[in-house]
PDB file of C-alpha atoms and ligand atoms in Angstrom:
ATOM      1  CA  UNK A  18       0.000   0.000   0.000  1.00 97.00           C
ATOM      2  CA  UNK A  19       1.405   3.593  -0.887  1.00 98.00           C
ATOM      3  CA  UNK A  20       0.665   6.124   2.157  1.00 98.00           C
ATOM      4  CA  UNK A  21       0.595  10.232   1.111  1.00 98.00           C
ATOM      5  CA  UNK A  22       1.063  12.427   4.011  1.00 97.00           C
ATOM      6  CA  UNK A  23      -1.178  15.678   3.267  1.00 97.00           C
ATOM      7  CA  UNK A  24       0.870  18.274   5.682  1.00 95.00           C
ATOM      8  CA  UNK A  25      -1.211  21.525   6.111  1.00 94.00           C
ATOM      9  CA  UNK A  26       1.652  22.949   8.495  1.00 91.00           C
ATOM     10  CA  UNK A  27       2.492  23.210  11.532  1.00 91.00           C
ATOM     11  CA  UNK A  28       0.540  25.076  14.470  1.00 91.00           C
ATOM     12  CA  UNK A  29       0.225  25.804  17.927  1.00 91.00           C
ATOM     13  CA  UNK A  30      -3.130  25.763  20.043  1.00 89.00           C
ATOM     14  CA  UNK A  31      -3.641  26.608  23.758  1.00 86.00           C
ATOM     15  CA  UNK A  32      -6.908  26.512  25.886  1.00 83.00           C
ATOM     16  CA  UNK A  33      -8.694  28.658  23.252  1.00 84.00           C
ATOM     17  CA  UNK A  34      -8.795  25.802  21.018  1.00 84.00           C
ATOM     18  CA  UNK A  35      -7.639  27.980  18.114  1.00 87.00           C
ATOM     19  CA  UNK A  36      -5.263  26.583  15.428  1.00 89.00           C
ATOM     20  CA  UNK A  37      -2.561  29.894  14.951  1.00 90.00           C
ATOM     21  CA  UNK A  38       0.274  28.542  12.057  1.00 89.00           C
ATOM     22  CA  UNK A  39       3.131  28.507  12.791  1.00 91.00           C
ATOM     23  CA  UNK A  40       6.342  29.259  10.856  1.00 88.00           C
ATOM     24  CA  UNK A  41       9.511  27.557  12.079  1.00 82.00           C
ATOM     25  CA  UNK A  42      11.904  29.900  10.070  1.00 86.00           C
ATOM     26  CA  UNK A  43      10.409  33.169  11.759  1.00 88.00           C
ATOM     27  CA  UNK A  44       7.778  32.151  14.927  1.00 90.00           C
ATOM     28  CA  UNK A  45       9.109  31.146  18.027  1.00 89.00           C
ATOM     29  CA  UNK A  46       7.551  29.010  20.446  1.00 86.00           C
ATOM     30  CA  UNK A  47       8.140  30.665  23.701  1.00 86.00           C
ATOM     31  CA  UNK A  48       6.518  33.782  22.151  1.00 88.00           C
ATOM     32  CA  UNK A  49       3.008  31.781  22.344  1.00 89.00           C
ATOM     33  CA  UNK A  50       0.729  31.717  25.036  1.00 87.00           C
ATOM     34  CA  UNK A  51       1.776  29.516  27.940  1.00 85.00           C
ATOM     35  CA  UNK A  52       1.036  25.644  27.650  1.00 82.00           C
ATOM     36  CA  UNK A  53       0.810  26.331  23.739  1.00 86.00           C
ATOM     37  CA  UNK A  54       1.104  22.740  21.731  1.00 85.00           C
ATOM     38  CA  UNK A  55       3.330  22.954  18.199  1.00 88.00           C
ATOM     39  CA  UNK A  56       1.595  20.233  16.391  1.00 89.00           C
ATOM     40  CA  UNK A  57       1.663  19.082  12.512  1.00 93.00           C
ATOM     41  CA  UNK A  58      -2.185  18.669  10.643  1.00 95.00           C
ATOM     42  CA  UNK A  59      -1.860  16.033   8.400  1.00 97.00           C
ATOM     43  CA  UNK A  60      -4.158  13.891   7.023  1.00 98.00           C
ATOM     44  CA  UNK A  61      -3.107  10.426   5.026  1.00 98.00           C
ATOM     45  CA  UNK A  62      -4.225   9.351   1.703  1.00 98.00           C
ATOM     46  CA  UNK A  63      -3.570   5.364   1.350  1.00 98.00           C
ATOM     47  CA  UNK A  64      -3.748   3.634  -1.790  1.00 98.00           C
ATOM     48  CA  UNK A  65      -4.770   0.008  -1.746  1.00 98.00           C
ATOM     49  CA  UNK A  66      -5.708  -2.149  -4.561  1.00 97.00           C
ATOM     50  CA  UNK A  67      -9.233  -1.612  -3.771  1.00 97.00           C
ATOM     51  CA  UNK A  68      -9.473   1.993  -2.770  1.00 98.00           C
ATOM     52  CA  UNK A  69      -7.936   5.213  -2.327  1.00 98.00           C
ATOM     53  CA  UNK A  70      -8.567   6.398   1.051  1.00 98.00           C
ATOM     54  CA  UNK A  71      -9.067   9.541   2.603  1.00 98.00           C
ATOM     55  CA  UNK A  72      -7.946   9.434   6.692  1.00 98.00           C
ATOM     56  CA  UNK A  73      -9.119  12.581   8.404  1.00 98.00           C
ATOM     57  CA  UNK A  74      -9.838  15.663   6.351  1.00 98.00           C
ATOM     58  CA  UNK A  75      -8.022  18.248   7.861  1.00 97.00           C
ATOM     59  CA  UNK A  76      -8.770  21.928   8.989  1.00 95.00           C
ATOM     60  CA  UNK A  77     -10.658  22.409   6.132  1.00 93.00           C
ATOM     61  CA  UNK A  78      -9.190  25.803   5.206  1.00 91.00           C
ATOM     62  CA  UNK A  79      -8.237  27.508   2.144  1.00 88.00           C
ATOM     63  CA  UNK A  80      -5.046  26.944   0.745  1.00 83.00           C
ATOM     64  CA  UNK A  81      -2.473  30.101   1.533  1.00 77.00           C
ATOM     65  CA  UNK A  82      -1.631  30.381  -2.138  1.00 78.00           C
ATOM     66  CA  UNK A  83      -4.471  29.086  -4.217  1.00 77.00           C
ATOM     67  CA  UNK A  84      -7.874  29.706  -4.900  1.00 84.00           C
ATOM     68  CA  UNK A  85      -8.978  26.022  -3.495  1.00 92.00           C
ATOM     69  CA  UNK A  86      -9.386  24.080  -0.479  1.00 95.00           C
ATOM     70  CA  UNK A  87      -5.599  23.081   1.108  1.00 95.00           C
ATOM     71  CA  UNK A  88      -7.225  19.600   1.390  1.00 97.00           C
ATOM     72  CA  UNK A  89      -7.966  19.627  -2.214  1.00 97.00           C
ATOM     73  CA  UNK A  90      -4.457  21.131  -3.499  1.00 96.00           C
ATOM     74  CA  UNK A  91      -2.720  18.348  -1.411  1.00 96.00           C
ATOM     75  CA  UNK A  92      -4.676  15.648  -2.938  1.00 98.00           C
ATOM     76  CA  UNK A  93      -4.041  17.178  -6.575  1.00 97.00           C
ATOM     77  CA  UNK A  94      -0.440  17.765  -5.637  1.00 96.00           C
ATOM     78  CA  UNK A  95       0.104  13.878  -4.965  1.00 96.00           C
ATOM     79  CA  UNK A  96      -1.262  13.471  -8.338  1.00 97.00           C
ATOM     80  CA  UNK A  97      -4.470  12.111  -7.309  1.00 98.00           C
ATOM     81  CA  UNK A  98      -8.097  13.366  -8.707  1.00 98.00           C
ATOM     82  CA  UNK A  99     -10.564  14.765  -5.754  1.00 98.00           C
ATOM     83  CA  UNK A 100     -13.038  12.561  -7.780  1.00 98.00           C
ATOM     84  CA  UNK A 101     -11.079   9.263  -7.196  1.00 98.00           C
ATOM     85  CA  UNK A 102     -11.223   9.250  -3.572  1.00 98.00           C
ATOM     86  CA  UNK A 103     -13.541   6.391  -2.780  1.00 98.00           C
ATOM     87  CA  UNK A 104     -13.950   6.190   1.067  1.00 98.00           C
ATOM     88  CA  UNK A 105     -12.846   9.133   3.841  1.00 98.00           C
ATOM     89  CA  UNK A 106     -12.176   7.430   7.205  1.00 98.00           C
ATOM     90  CA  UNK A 107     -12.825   9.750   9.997  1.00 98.00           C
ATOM     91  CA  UNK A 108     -11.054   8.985  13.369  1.00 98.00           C
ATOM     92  CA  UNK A 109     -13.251  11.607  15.343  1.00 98.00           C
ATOM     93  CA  UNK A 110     -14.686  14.951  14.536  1.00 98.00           C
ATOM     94  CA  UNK A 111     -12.998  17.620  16.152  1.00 96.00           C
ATOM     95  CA  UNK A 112     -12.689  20.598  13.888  1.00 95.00           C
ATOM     96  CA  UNK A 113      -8.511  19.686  12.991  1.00 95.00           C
ATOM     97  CA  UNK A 114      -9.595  16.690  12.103  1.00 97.00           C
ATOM     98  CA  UNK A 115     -13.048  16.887  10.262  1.00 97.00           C
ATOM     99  CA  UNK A 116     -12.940  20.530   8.990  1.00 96.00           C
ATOM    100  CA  UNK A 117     -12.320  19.581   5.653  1.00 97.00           C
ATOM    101  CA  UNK A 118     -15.112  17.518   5.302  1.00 97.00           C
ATOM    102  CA  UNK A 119     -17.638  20.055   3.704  1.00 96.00           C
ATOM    103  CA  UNK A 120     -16.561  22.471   0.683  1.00 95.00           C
ATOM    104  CA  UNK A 121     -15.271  25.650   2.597  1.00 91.00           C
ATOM    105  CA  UNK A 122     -17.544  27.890   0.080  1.00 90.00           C
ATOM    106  CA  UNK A 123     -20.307  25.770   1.041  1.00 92.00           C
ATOM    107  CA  UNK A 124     -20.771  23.583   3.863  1.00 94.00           C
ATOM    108  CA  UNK A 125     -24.080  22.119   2.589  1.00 94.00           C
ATOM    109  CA  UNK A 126     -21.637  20.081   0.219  1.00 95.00           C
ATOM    110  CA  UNK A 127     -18.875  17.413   1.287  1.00 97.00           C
ATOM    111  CA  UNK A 128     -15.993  17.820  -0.227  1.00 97.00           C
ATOM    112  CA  UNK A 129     -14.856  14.016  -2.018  1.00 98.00           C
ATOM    113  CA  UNK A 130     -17.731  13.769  -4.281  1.00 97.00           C
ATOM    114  CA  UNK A 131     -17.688  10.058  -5.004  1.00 98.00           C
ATOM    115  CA  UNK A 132     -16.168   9.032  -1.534  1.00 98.00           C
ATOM    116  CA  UNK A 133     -18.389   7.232   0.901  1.00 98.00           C
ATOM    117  CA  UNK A 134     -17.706   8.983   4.381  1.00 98.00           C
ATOM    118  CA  UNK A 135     -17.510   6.537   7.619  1.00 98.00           C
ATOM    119  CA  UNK A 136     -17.890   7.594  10.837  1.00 98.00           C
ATOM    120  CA  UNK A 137     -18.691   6.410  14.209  1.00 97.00           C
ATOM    121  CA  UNK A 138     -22.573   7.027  14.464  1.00 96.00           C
ATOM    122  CA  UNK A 139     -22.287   7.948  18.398  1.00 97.00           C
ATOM    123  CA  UNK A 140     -19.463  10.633  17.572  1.00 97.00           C
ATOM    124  CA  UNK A 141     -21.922  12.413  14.886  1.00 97.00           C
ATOM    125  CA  UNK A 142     -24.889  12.987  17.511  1.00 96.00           C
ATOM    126  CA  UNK A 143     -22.228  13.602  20.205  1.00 96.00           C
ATOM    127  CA  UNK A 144     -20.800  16.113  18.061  1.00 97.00           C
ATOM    128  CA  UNK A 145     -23.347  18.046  16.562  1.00 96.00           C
ATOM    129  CA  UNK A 146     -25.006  18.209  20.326  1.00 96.00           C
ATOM    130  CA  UNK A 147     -21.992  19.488  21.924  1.00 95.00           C
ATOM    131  CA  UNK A 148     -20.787  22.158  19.567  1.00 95.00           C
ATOM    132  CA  UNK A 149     -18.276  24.662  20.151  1.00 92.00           C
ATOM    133  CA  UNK A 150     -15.396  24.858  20.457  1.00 89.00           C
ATOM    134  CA  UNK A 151     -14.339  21.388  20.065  1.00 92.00           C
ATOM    135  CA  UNK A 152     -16.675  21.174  16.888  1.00 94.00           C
ATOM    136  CA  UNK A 153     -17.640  22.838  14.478  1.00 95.00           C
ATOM    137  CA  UNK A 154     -21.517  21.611  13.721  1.00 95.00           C
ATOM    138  CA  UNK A 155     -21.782  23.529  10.455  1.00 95.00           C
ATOM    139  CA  UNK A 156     -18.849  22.064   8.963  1.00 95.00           C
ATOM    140  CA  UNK A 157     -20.345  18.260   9.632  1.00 96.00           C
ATOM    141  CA  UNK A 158     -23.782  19.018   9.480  1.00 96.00           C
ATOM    142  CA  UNK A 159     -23.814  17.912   6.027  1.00 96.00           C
ATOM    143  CA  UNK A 160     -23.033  14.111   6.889  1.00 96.00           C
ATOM    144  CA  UNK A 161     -26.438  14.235   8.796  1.00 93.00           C
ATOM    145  CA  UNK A 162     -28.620  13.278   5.992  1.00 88.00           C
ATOM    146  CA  UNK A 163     -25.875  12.087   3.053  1.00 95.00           C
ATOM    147  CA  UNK A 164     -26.688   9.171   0.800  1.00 96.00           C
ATOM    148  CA  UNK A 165     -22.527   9.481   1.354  1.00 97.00           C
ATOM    149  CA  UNK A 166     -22.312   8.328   4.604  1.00 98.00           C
ATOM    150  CA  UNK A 167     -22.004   5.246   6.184  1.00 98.00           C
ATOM    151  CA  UNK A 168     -22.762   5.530   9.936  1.00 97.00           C
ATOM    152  CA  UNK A 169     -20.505   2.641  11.854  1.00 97.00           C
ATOM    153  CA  UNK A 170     -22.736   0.741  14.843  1.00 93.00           C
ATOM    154  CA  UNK A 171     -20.626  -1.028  17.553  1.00 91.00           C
ATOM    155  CA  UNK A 172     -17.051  -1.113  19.305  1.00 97.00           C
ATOM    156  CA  UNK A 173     -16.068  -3.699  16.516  1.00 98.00           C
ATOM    157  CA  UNK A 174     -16.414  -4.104  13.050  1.00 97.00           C
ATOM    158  CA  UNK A 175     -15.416  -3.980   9.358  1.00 97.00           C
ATOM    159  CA  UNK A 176     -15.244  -2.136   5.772  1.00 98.00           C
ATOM    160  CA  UNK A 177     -14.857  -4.552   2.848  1.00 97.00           C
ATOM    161  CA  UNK A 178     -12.900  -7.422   4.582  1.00 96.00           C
ATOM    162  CA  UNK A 179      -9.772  -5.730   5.126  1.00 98.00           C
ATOM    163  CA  UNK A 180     -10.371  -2.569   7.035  1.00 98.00           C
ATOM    164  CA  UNK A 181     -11.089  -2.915  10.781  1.00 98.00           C
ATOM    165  CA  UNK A 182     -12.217  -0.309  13.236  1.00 98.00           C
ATOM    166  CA  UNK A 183     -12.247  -0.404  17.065  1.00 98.00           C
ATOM    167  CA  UNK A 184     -14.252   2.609  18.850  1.00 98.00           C
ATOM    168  CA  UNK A 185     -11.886   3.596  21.961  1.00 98.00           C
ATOM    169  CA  UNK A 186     -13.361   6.219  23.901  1.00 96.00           C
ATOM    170  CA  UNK A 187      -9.791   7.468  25.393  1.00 97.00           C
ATOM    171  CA  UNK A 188      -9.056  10.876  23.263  1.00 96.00           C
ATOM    172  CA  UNK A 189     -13.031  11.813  22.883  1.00 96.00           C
ATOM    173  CA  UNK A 190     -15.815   9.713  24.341  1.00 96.00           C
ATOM    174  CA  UNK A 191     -16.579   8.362  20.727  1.00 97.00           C
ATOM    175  CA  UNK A 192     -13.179   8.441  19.291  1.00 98.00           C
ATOM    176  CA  UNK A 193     -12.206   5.283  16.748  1.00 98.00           C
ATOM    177  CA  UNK A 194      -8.859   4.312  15.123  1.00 98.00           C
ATOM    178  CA  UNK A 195      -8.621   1.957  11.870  1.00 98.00           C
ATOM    179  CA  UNK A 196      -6.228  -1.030  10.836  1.00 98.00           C
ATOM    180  CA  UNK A 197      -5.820  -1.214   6.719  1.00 98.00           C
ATOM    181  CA  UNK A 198      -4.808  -5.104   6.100  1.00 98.00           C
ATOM    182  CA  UNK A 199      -3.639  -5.929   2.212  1.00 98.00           C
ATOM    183  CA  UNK A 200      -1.081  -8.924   2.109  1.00 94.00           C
ATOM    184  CA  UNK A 201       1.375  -8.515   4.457  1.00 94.00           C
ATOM    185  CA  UNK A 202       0.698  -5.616   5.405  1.00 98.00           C
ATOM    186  CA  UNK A 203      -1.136  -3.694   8.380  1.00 98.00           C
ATOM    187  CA  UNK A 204      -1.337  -0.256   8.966  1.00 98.00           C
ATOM    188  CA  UNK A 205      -2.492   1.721  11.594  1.00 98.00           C
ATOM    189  CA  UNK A 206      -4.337   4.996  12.159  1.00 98.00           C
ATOM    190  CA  UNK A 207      -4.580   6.184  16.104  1.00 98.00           C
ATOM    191  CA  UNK A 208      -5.978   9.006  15.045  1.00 98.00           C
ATOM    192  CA  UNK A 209      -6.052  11.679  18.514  1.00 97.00           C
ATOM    193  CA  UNK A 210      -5.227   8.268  20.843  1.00 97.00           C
ATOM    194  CA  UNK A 211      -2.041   7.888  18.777  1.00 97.00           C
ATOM    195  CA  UNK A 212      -0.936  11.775  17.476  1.00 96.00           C
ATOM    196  CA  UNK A 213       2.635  11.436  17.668  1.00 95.00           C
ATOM    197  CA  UNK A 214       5.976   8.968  17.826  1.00 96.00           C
ATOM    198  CA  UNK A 215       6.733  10.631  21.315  1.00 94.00           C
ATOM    199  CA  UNK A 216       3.962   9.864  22.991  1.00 93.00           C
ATOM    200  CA  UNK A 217       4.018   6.372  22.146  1.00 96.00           C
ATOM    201  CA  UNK A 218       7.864   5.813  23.178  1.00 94.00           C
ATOM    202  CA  UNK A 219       7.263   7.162  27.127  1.00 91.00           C
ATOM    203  CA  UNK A 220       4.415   7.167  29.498  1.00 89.00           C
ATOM    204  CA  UNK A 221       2.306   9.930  28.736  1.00 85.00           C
ATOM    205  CA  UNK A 222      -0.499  11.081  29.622  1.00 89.00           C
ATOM    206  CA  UNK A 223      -2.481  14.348  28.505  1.00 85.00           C
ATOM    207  CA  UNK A 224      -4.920  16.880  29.932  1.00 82.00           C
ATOM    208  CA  UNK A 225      -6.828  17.144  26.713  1.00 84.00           C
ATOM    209  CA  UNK A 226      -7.685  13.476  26.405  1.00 92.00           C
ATOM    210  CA  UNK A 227     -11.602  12.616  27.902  1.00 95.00           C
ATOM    211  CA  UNK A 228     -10.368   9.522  29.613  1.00 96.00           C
ATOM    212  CA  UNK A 229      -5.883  10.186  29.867  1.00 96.00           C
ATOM    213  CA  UNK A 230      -5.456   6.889  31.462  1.00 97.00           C
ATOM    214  CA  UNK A 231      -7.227   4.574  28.615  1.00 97.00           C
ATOM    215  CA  UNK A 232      -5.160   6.779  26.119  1.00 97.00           C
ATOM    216  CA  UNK A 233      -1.904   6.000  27.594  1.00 97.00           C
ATOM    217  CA  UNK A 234      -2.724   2.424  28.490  1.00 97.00           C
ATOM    218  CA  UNK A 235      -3.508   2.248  24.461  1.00 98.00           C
ATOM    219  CA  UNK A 236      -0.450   3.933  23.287  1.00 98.00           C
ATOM    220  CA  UNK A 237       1.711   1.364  25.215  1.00 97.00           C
ATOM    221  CA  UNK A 238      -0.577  -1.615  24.484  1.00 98.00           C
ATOM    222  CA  UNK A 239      -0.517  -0.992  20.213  1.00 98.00           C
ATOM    223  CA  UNK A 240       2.825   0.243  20.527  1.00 98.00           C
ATOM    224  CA  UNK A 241       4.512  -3.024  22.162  1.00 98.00           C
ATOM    225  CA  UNK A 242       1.923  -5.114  19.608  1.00 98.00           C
ATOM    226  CA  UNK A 243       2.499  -3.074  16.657  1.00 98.00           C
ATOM    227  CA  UNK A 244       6.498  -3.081  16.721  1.00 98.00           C
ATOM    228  CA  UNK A 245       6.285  -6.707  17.141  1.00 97.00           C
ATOM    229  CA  UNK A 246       3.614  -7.330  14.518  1.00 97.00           C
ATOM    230  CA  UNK A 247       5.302  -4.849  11.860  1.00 97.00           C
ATOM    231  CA  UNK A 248       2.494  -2.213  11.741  1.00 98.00           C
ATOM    232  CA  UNK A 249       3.137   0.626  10.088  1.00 98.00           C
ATOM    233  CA  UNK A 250       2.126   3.947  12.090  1.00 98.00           C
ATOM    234  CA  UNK A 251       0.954   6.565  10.732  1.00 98.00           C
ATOM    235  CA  UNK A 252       0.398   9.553  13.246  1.00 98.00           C
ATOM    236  CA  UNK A 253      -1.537  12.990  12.806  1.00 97.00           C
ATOM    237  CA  UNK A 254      -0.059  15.279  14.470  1.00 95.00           C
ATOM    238  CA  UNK A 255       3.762  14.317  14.277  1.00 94.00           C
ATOM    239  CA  UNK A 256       5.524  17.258  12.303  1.00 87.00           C
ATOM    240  CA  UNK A 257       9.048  15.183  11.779  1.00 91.00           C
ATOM    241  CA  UNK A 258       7.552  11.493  11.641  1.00 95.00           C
ATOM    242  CA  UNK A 259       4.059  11.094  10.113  1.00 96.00           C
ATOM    243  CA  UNK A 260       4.721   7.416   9.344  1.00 98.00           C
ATOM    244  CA  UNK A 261       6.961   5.094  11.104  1.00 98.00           C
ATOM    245  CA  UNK A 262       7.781   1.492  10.952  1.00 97.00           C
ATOM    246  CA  UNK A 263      10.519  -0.296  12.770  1.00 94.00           C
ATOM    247  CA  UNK A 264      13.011  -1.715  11.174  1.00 87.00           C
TER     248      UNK A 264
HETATM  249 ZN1   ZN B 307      -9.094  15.517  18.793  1.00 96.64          ZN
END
């Protein structure tokens, strides 16, 4: 399988919960409010020989230099056609992660036209209840009623044979992370459980996570069984290492 990081940059965020870019060559992190994250957005395509996948959609903003969605120029600049995308696998829907699932010029519209969207049925109602600032319910409202989504029932299940999903509950009381099996491969999206290398190496645990012990116990647990196994990671919010297999 062939994974495409989509990098939309790097930011920082603090208790406001807003995303403020951040330029390595010229920002500098102690300048930022106190207890500011730096963290990478970066959503995956993976191409299978079934699909290509969309994981996570990004902030859904408008790209700095074009006249089009960032989401959409990375897709086009990894020489793949918006229209090709067949499924969009959506870890959660906090607004870094799921802003880019509705046009930015018009939210009534998603934004992969021929993609079938799947997302954890308890995380859409929990989300479009609980509304700012964690989510943004205009940006997702348009999943509500789509012939283009496919609401996932359960802690357990799968899409087509060879993707498997597991509903966690650790970063966000609804939160879900995928496993892509083709041959020998597996790959693994932690989505917000699993954002970055670091956190999987030590013990760590957050104050941003809904339930900080489960997360860490997770990180440790698919860490141990993923090096072993030979999964390949591929993590969100890491701005040096967005995938990572051991060797
Ligand atoms: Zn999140």
């Amino acid at each position: 399988m062939k994974i495409i990081p989509l990098s939309e940059g790097a930011f920082t965020i603090d208790q406001t919960k807003v995303f403020v870019p951040f330029d390595d060559e010229k920002d500098v992190l102690n300048e930022r409010p106190t207890g500011s994250l730096l963290v990478e957005i970066q959503p995956f395509i993976v191409i299978t020989s079934k699909d290509i996948l969309l994981i996570d959609t990004g902030l859904g903003f408008h790209d700095r230099q074009g006249s089009k969605m960032q989401l959409h120029a990375n897709i086009e600049k990894a020489g793949i056609n918006i229209k090709d995308v067949t499924k969009v696998l959506m870890s959660h829907l906090h607004k870094d992660h799921a802003g880019g699932i509705s046009m930015e010029n018009n939210r009534s519209e998603l934004s992969l036209p021929n993609a079938t969207y799947y997302i954890q049925n308890r995380e859409l109602d929990f989300a479009l209840e609980k509304g700012f600032p964690s989510f943004i319910p205009e940006e997702i409202a348009a999943l509500k009623d789509s012939s283009q989504v496919h609401l996932l029932d359960g802690d357990d299940g799968d899409i087509d044979g060879y993707i498997t999903y597991h509903h966690t509950g650790a970063h966000s009381p609804h939160h879900q992370v995928f496993w892509i099996r083709e041959e020998n491969e597996i790959l693994f999206f932690g989505g917000d459980d699993a954002p970055q290398l670091q956190q999987m190496k030590v013990k760590y645990k957050t104050k941003y996570d809904f339930n900080p012990d489960l997360a860490m116990q997770l990180r440790q647990k698919w860490w141990k069984q993923g090096n072993d196994e030979g999964w390949t990671f591929m993590f969100y919010h890491d701005i040096k290492m967005p995938v990572f297999k051991k060797n």
